[in-house]
Tab-separated table of C-alpha atoms and ligand atoms in Angstrom:
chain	number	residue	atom	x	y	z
G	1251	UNK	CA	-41.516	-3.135	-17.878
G	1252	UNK	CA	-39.659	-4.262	-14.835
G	1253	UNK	CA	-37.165	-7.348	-14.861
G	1254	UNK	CA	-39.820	-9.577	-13.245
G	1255	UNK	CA	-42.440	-8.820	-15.921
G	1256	UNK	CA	-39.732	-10.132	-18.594
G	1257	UNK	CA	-38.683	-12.913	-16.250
G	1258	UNK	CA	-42.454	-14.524	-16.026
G	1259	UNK	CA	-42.779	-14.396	-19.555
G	1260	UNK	CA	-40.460	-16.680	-19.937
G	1261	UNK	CA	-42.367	-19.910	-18.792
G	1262	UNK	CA	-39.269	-21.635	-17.245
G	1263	UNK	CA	-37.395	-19.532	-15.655
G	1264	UNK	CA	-40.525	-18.506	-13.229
G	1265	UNK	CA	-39.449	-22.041	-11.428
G	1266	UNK	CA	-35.301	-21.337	-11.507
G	1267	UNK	CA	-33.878	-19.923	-8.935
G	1268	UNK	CA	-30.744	-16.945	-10.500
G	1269	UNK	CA	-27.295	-18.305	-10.425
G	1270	UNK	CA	-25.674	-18.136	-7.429
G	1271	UNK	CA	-22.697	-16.353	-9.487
G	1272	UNK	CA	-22.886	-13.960	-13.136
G	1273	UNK	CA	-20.791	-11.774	-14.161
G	1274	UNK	CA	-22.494	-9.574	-16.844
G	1275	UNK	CA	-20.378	-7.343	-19.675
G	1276	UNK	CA	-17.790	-7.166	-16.911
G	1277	UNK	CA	-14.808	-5.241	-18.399
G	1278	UNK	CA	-11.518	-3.748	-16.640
G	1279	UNK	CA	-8.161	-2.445	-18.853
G	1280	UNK	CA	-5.512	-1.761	-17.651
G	1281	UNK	CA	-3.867	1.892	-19.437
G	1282	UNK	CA	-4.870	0.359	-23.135
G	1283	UNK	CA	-4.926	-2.834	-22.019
G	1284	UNK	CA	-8.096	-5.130	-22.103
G	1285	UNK	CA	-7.733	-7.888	-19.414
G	1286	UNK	CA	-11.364	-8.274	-19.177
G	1287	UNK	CA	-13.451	-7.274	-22.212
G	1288	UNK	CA	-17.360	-7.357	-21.760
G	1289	UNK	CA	-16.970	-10.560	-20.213
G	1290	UNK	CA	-20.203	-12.821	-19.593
G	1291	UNK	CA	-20.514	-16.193	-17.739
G	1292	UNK	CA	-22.812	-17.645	-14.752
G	1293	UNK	CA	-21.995	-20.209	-11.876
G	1294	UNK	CA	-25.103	-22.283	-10.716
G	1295	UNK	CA	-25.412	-22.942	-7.482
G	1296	UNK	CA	-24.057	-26.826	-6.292
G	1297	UNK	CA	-21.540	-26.701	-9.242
G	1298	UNK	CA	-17.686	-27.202	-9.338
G	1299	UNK	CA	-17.282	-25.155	-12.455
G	1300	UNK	CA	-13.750	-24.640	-14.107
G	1301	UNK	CA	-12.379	-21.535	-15.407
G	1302	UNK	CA	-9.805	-21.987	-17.854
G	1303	UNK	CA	-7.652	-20.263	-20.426
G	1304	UNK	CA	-4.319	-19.310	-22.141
G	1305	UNK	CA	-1.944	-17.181	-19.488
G	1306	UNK	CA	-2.981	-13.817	-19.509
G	1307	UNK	CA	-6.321	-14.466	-20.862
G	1308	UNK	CA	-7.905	-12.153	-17.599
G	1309	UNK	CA	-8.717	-15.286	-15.480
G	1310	UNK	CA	-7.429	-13.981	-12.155
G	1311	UNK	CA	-8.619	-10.320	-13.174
G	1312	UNK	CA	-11.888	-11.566	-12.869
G	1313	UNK	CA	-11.531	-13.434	-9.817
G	1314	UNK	CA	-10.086	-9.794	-8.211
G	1315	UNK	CA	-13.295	-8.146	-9.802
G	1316	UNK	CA	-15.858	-10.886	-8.732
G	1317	UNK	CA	-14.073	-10.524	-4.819
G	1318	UNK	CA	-14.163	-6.414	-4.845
G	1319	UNK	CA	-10.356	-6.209	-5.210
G	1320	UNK	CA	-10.081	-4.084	-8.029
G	1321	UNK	CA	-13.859	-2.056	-9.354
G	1322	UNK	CA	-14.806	-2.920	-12.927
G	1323	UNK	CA	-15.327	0.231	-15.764
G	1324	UNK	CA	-18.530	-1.447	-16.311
G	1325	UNK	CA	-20.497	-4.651	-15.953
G	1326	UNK	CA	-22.367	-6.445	-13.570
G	1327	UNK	CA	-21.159	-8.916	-10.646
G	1328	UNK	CA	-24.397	-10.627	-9.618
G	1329	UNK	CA	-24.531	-13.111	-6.497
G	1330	UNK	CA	-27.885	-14.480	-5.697
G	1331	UNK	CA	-29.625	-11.635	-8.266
G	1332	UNK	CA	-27.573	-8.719	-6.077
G	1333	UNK	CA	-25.205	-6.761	-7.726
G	1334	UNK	CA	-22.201	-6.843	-5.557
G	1335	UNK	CA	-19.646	-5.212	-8.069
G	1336	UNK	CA	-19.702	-1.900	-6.046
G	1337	UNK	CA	-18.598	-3.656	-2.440
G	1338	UNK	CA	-15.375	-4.042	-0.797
G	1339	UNK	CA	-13.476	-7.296	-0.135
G	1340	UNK	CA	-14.695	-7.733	3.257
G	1341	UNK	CA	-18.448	-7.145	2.153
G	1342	UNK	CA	-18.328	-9.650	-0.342
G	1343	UNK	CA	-16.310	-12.139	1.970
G	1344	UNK	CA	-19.070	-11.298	4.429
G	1345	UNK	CA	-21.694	-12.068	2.014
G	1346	UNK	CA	-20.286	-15.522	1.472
G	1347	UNK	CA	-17.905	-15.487	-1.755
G	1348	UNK	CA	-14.577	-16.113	-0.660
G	1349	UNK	CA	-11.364	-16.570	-2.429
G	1350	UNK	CA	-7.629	-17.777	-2.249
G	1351	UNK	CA	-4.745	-16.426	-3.970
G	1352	UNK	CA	-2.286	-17.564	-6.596
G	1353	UNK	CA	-0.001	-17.593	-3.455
G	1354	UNK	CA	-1.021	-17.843	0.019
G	1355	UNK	CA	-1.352	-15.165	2.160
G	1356	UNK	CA	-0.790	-16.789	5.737
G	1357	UNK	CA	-0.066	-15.052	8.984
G	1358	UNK	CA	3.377	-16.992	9.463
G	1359	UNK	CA	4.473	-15.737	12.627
G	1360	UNK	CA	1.347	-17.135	14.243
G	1361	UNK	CA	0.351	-20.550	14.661
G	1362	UNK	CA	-1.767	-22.710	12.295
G	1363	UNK	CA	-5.178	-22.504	14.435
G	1364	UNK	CA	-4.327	-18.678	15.714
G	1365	UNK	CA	-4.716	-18.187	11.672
G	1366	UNK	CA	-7.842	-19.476	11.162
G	1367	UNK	CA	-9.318	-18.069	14.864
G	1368	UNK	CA	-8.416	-14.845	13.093
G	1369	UNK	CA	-10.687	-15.116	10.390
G	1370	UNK	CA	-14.593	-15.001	11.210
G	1371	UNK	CA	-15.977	-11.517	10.021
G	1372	UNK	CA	-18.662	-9.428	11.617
G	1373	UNK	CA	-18.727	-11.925	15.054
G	1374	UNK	CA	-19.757	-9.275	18.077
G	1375	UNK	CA	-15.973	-10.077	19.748
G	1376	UNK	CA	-14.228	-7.684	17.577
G	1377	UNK	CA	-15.630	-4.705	18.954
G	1378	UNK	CA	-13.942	-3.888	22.559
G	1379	UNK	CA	-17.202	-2.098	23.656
G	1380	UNK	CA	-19.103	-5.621	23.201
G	1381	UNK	CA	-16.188	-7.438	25.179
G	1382	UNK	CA	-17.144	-5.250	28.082
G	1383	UNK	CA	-20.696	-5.403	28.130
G	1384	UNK	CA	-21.500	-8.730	26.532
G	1385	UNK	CA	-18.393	-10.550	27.990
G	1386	UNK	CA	-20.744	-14.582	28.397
G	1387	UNK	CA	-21.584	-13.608	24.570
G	1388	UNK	CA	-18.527	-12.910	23.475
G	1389	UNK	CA	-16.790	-16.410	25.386
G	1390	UNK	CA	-19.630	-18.417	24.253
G	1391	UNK	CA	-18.552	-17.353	20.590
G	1392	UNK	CA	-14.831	-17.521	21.171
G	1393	UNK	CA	-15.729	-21.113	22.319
G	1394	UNK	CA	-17.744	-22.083	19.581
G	1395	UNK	CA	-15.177	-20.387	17.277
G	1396	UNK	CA	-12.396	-22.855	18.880
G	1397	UNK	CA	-14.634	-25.703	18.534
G	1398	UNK	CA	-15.118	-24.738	14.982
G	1399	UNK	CA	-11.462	-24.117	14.048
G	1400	UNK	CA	-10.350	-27.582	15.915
G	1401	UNK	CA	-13.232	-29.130	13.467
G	1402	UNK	CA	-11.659	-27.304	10.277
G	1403	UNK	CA	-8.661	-28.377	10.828
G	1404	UNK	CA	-9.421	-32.061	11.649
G	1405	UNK	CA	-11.553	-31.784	8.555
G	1406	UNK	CA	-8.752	-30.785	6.516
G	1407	UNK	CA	-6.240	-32.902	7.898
G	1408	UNK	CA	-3.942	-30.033	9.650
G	1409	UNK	CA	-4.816	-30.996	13.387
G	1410	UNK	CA	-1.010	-32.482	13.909
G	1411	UNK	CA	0.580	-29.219	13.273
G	1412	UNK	CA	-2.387	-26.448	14.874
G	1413	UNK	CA	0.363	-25.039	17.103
G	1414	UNK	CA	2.756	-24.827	14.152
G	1415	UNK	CA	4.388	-21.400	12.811
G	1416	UNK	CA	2.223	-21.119	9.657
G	1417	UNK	CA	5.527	-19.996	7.837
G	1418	UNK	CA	6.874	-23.602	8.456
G	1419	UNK	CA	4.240	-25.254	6.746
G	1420	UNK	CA	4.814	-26.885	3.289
G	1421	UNK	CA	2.797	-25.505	0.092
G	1422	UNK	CA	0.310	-27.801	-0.136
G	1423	UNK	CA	-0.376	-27.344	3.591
G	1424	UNK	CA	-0.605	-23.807	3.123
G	1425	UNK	CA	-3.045	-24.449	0.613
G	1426	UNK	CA	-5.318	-26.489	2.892
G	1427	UNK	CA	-4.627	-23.960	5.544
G	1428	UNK	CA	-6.125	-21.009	3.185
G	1429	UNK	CA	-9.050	-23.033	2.751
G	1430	UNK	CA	-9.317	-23.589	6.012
G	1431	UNK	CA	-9.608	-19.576	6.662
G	1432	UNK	CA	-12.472	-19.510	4.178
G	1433	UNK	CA	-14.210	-22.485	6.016
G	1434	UNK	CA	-13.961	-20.288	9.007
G	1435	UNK	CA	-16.503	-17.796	7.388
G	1436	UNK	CA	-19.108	-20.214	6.316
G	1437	UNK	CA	-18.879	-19.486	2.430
G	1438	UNK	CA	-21.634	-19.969	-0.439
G	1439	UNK	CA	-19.213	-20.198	-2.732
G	1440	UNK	CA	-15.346	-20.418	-3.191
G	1441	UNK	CA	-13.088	-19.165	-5.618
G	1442	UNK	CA	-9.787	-20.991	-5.818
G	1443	UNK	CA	-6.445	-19.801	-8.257
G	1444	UNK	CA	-4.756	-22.762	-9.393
G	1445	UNK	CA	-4.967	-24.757	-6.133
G	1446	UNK	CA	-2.700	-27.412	-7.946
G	1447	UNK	CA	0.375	-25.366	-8.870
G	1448	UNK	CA	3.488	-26.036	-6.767
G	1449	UNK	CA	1.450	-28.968	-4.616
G	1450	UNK	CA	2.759	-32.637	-4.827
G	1451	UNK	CA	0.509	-35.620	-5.766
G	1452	UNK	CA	-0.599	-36.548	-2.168
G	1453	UNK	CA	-1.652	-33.151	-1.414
G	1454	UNK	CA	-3.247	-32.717	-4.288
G	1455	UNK	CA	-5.565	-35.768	-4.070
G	1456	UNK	CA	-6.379	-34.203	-0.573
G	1457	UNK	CA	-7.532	-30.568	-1.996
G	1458	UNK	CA	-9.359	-32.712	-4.729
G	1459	UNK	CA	-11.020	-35.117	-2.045
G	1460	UNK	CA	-11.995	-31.905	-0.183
G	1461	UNK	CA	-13.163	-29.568	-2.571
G	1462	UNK	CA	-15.571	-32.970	-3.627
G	1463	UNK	CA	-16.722	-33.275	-0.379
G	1464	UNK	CA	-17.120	-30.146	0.783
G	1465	UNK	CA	-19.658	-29.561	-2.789
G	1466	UNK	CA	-21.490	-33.073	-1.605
G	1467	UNK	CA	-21.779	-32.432	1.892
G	1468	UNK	CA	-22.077	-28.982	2.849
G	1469	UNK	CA	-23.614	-27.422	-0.567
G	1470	UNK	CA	-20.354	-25.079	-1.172
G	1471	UNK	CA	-19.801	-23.695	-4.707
G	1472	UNK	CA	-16.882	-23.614	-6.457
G	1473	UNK	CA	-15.600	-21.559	-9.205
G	1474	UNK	CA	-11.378	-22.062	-9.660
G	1475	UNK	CA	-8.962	-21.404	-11.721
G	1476	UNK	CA	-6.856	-24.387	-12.829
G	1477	UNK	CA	-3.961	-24.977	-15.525
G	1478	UNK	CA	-3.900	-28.847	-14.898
G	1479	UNK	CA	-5.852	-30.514	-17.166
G	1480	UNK	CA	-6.277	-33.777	-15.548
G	1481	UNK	CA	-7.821	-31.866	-12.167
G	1482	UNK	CA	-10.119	-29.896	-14.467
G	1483	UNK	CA	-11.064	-33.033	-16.623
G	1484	UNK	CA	-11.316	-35.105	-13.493
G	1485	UNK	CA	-13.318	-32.490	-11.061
G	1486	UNK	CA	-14.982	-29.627	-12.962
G	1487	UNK	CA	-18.533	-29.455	-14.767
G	1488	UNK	CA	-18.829	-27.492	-16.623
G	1489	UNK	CA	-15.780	-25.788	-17.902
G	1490	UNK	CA	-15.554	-21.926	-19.236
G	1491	UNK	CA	-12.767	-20.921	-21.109
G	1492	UNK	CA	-11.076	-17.540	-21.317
G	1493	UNK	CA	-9.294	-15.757	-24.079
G	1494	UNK	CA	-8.318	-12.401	-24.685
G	1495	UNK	CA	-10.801	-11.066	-21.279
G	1496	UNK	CA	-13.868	-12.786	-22.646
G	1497	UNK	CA	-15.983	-16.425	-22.534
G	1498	UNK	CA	-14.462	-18.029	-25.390
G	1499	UNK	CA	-16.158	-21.505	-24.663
G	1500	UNK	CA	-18.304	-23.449	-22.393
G	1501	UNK	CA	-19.735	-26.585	-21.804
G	1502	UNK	CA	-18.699	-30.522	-20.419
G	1503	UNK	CA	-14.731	-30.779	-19.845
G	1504	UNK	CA	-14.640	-33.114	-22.973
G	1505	UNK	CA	-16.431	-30.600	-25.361
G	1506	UNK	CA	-14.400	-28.262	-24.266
G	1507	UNK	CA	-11.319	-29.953	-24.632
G	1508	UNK	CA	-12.222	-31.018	-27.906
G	1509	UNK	CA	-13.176	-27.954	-29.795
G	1510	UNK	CA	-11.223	-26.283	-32.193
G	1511	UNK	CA	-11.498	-22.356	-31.290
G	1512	UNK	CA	-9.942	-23.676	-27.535
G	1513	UNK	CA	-6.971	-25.507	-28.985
G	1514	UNK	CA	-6.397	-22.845	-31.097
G	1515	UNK	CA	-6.448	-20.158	-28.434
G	1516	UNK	CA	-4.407	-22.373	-26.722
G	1517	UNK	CA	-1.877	-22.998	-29.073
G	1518	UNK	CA	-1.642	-19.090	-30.006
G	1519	UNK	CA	-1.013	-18.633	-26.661
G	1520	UNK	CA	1.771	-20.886	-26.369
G	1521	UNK	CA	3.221	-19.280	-29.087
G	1522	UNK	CA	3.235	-15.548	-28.095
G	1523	UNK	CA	4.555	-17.311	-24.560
G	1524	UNK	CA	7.264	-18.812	-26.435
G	1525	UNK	CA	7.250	-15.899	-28.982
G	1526	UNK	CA	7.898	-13.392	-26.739
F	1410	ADP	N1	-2.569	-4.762	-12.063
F	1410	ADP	C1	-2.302	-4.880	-13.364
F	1410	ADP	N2	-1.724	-3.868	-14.059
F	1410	ADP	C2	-1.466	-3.987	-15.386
F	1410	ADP	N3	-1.740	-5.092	-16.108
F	1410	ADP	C3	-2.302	-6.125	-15.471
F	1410	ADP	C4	-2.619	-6.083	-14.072
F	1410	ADP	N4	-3.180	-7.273	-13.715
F	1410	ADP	C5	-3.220	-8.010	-14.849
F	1410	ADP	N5	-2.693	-7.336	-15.901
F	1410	ADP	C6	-2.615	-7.811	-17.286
F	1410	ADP	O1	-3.904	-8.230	-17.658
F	1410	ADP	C7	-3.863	-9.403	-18.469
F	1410	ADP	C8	-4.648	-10.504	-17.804
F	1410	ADP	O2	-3.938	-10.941	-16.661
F	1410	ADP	P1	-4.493	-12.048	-15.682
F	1410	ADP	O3	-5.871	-11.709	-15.291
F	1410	ADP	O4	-3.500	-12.205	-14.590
F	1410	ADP	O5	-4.497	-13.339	-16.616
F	1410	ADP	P2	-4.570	-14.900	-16.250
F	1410	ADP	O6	-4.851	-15.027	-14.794
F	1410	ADP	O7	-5.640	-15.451	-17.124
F	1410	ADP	O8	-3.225	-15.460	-16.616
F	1410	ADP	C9	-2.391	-9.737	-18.633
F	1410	ADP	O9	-1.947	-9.188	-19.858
F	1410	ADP	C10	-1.741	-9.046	-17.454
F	1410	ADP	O10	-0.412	-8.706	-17.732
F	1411	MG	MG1	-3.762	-15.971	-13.170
């Protein structure tokens, strides 16, 4: 019996579109270390889902699975139904899933626009052959890919410092700046790690006005990472929680922060940290 045959008897589900994002029995150690363990958990598409847990609990292991940047030992990575566990980074980036890191990763010897004029994958100007016998294509996509970056960064705010060194940018700029890149590529879905830590208040009412507005208006995804509670309480739906490499929980940020087994991985946690 083929998947489709099990899928249409299953009344429902005929009408539902996949997730946009499951990960299925995903699993990665490290020597005899489990960081993920036979983890399962699905993004729907529209969402701004959270993806909490204790430190060490495999969060950003999975991100570096779900983005191609380390293989699993086994599992699934589905996005849109299409296992994409066995792609590199710039496949799945191409695809649409994008990610930032813990810490940026700017170019900070080149300017703040030069960054994000760097990023659009697969466009016919970065082979030299099409340069030379496509040169009106390749200008008319340079120019739309100015136009594009001006709009990014007007979008986000950074238009007062485009010629900037990228390296002399605060944090929180930095931040907006790496989301910038990943506007550049006209993503499905994005993947942010902690996109709070180390940003001041202002700032941070900027990445949460844009991550909101960029889920209203332009139908983007998001799947991140987050330690503060208050952003998570205040900006994801639903919330999965992590512990020990698998789903521990999920549901609506108040369930979640309510129930028992989470406070209790949470407070274990705290007290290996503290512990050890
Ligand atoms: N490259 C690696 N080599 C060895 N151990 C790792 C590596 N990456 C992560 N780990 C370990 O895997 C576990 C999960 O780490 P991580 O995914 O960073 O957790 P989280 O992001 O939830 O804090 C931790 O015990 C961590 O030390
Ligand atoms: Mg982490």
């Amino acid at each position: 019996m083929t998947d489709s045959t099990v899928t249409s008897l299953s009344g429902t589900a005929l009408s539902q579109r996949p997730p946009l994002l499951e990960v299925r029995d995903l699993a990665k150690s490290f020597g005899g270390l489990r960081a993920v363990d036979r983890c399962s958990f699905q993004v729907q598409q529209g969402t701004i889902t959270g993806l909490i847990g204790p430190n060490g609990a495999g969060k950003t292991t999975a991100f570096n699975l779900i983005t191609g940047f380390i293989r699993p030992d086994s599992g699934q990575i589905l996005l849109d139904g299409q296992d994409i566990a066995h792609l590199r980074p710039d496949q799945v980036f191409a695809r649409g899933l994008c990610r930032t890191f813990q810490i940026p990763r700017e170019h900070g010897t080149m300017s703040v626009l030069e960054n994000l004029l760097l990023v659009p994958a697969g466009q016919s100007g970065e082979y030299w052959w099409n340069a030379l016998l496509r040169p009106a294509q390749v200008r008319a996509e340079e120019s739309t890919n100015l136009a594009k970056a001006l709009e990014v960064l007007d979008y986000l705010q950074l238009s007062h410092v485009k010629y900037e060194y990228a390296a002399n940018l605060s944090g929180g700029q930095k931040k907006l700046l790496e989301m910038g890149r990943m506007l550049m590529a006209d993503p499905r879905i994005i993947l942010l790690d902690e996109p709070a830590a180390g940003v001041n208040r202002t700032l941070l009412q900027s990445i949460i006005h844009n991550i909101q507005a960029l889920a209203r208006d332009r139908g983007i995804t998001f799947l991140l990472i987050e330690h503060d509670m208050n952003m998570v309480m205040s900006l994801c739906n639903p919330v999965i929680v992590m512990s020990e490499g698998r789903k521990l929980a999920e549901g609506e940020p108040e369930a979640v922060r309510n129930n028992r087994a989470v406070l209790e991985a949470y407070l274990g946690g705290q007290y290996a940290a503290t512990a050890g």
